[in-house]
């Protein structure tokens, strides 16, 4: 099977709108079960694969996602380009709710996750270059597609990946800001590095659902507001990907 683009949907994106002739694939991987079936179909005249990172009913928390199985499943179906759609909190002042960012760097604060395909008995140990964690050519395609679609996105930014599922303390966000993070999310790693180990082109569409703790005016972050902002940003994703696939 030839897959022109694979999309991993985060919180708020549990299916791919407009996917025609859809079929489901339960993939058996050496790393266990993926978050759910991979759904393939036609979109914008191309073959697209979609996987809901947290499961289609949002039952898998970020620290329990089987990132290795997810990436392996997409790779085994023939995907070579992957877009990760991630819900994030904004740290930088211009990265407020409903803003879409195409980050170019990552800092990993997660722990206890399987971060490499090398982490199995007898596997070859590979030291990959991760200086640039996202594929620049695919990043540029996303940014250009958004521009053509008339959708504003921010080019670049540092994604800080935290453990979750709880949100962060003000002190943790202050530390991340000092470290140079512009965004905070719970699923950016190890997804990006596993894609690199499989030689997949990988880029991220980061959808800002809220300001991180201490970065906005809210005394408390409301989950209801988070999902309202996320729904508005998520609605723009198919338009961006449609232009990307047609270009």
CSV table of C-alpha atoms in Angstrom, one decimal, residues 4-117:
chain,number,residue,atom,x,y,z
A,4,UNK,CA,0.8,9.7,0.7
A,5,UNK,CA,0.4,11.1,4.2
A,6,UNK,CA,-0.2,9.7,7.7
A,7,UNK,CA,-1.8,11.9,10.4
A,8,UNK,CA,-1.7,11.2,14.1
A,9,UNK,CA,-4.6,13.0,15.8
A,10,UNK,CA,-4.3,14.3,19.3
A,11,UNK,CA,-6.9,15.5,21.8
A,12,UNK,CA,-10.0,16.7,19.9
A,13,UNK,CA,-9.1,14.9,16.7
A,14,UNK,CA,-10.4,11.3,16.9
A,15,UNK,CA,-11.3,10.8,13.2
A,16,UNK,CA,-10.4,12.4,9.9
A,17,UNK,CA,-13.2,14.6,8.4
A,18,UNK,CA,-13.7,14.0,4.7
A,19,UNK,CA,-11.9,10.7,4.4
A,20,UNK,CA,-13.6,8.8,1.6
A,21,UNK,CA,-13.6,5.0,0.9
A,22,UNK,CA,-12.3,4.4,4.5
A,23,UNK,CA,-11.1,1.0,5.6
A,24,UNK,CA,-9.7,0.0,9.0
A,25,UNK,CA,-6.5,-1.8,9.8
A,26,UNK,CA,-5.7,-3.6,13.1
A,27,UNK,CA,-1.9,-3.8,12.9
A,28,UNK,CA,0.0,-6.4,14.9
A,29,UNK,CA,3.3,-4.9,15.8
A,30,UNK,CA,6.4,-6.3,17.6
A,31,UNK,CA,5.8,-3.6,20.3
A,32,UNK,CA,2.2,-4.5,21.2
A,33,UNK,CA,-1.1,-2.8,20.3
A,34,UNK,CA,-1.3,0.6,18.8
A,35,UNK,CA,-3.8,3.1,20.2
A,36,UNK,CA,-6.4,1.8,17.8
A,37,UNK,CA,-7.0,0.8,14.2
A,38,UNK,CA,-5.3,2.8,11.5
A,39,UNK,CA,-8.0,4.2,9.2
A,40,UNK,CA,-7.0,4.6,5.5
A,41,UNK,CA,-8.9,6.4,2.8
A,42,UNK,CA,-8.9,9.0,0.1
A,43,UNK,CA,-8.6,12.7,0.8
A,44,UNK,CA,-7.8,15.5,-1.7
A,45,UNK,CA,-7.2,12.8,-4.3
A,46,UNK,CA,-4.5,11.1,-2.2
A,47,UNK,CA,-4.2,8.1,0.1
A,48,UNK,CA,-4.2,9.1,3.7
A,49,UNK,CA,-3.8,7.1,6.9
A,50,UNK,CA,-5.2,8.3,10.2
A,51,UNK,CA,-4.6,7.1,13.8
A,52,UNK,CA,-6.1,8.6,16.9
A,53,UNK,CA,-3.2,8.9,19.4
A,54,UNK,CA,-5.4,8.6,22.5
A,55,UNK,CA,-7.8,6.1,20.9
A,56,UNK,CA,-11.1,7.1,19.2
A,57,UNK,CA,-12.8,7.5,22.6
A,58,UNK,CA,-9.8,9.3,24.3
A,59,UNK,CA,-9.1,6.4,26.6
A,60,UNK,CA,-5.3,6.3,26.5
A,61,UNK,CA,-3.5,9.0,28.6
A,62,UNK,CA,-0.4,10.6,27.2
A,63,UNK,CA,2.1,8.7,29.4
A,64,UNK,CA,0.5,5.3,28.4
A,65,UNK,CA,0.4,5.9,24.6
A,66,UNK,CA,2.2,3.1,22.9
A,67,UNK,CA,4.2,5.4,20.7
A,68,UNK,CA,6.4,2.7,19.3
A,69,UNK,CA,3.4,0.6,18.2
A,70,UNK,CA,1.7,3.7,16.6
A,71,UNK,CA,4.7,4.7,14.5
A,72,UNK,CA,5.5,1.1,13.6
A,73,UNK,CA,1.9,0.5,12.4
A,74,UNK,CA,1.9,3.5,10.2
A,75,UNK,CA,5.3,2.6,8.8
A,76,UNK,CA,4.2,-1.0,8.1
A,77,UNK,CA,1.3,0.3,6.0
A,78,UNK,CA,3.7,2.3,3.8
A,79,UNK,CA,3.6,5.7,5.4
A,80,UNK,CA,6.8,7.8,4.8
A,81,UNK,CA,5.4,11.2,5.9
A,82,UNK,CA,3.7,11.8,9.2
A,83,UNK,CA,2.0,14.8,10.6
A,84,UNK,CA,1.5,14.8,14.4
A,85,UNK,CA,-1.4,17.0,15.5
A,86,UNK,CA,-0.8,18.0,19.1
A,87,UNK,CA,-2.9,19.9,21.6
A,88,UNK,CA,-0.6,22.3,23.6
A,89,UNK,CA,-0.5,25.1,26.0
A,90,UNK,CA,1.0,28.4,25.1
A,91,UNK,CA,3.9,29.8,27.0
A,92,UNK,CA,5.1,32.6,24.7
A,93,UNK,CA,2.8,35.6,24.6
A,94,UNK,CA,1.8,35.3,20.9
A,95,UNK,CA,0.9,31.6,21.3
A,96,UNK,CA,-2.5,32.0,22.9
A,97,UNK,CA,-5.7,29.9,22.6
A,98,UNK,CA,-6.6,28.8,19.0
A,99,UNK,CA,-3.2,29.7,17.6
A,100,UNK,CA,-1.6,27.1,15.4
A,101,UNK,CA,2.2,26.6,15.6
A,102,UNK,CA,4.6,24.6,13.5
A,103,UNK,CA,7.4,24.1,16.0
A,104,UNK,CA,11.0,23.5,15.1
A,105,UNK,CA,12.6,22.3,18.4
A,106,UNK,CA,11.8,20.1,21.4
A,107,UNK,CA,12.9,19.7,25.0
A,108,UNK,CA,11.9,16.4,26.5
A,109,UNK,CA,10.8,16.4,30.2
A,110,UNK,CA,9.1,13.1,30.1
A,111,UNK,CA,10.2,10.0,32.0
A,112,UNK,CA,9.5,6.3,32.0
A,113,UNK,CA,8.4,6.1,28.4
A,114,UNK,CA,9.9,3.7,25.8
A,115,UNK,CA,11.9,6.2,23.7
A,116,UNK,CA,13.6,4.0,21.2
A,117,UNK,CA,13.2,1.0,19.0
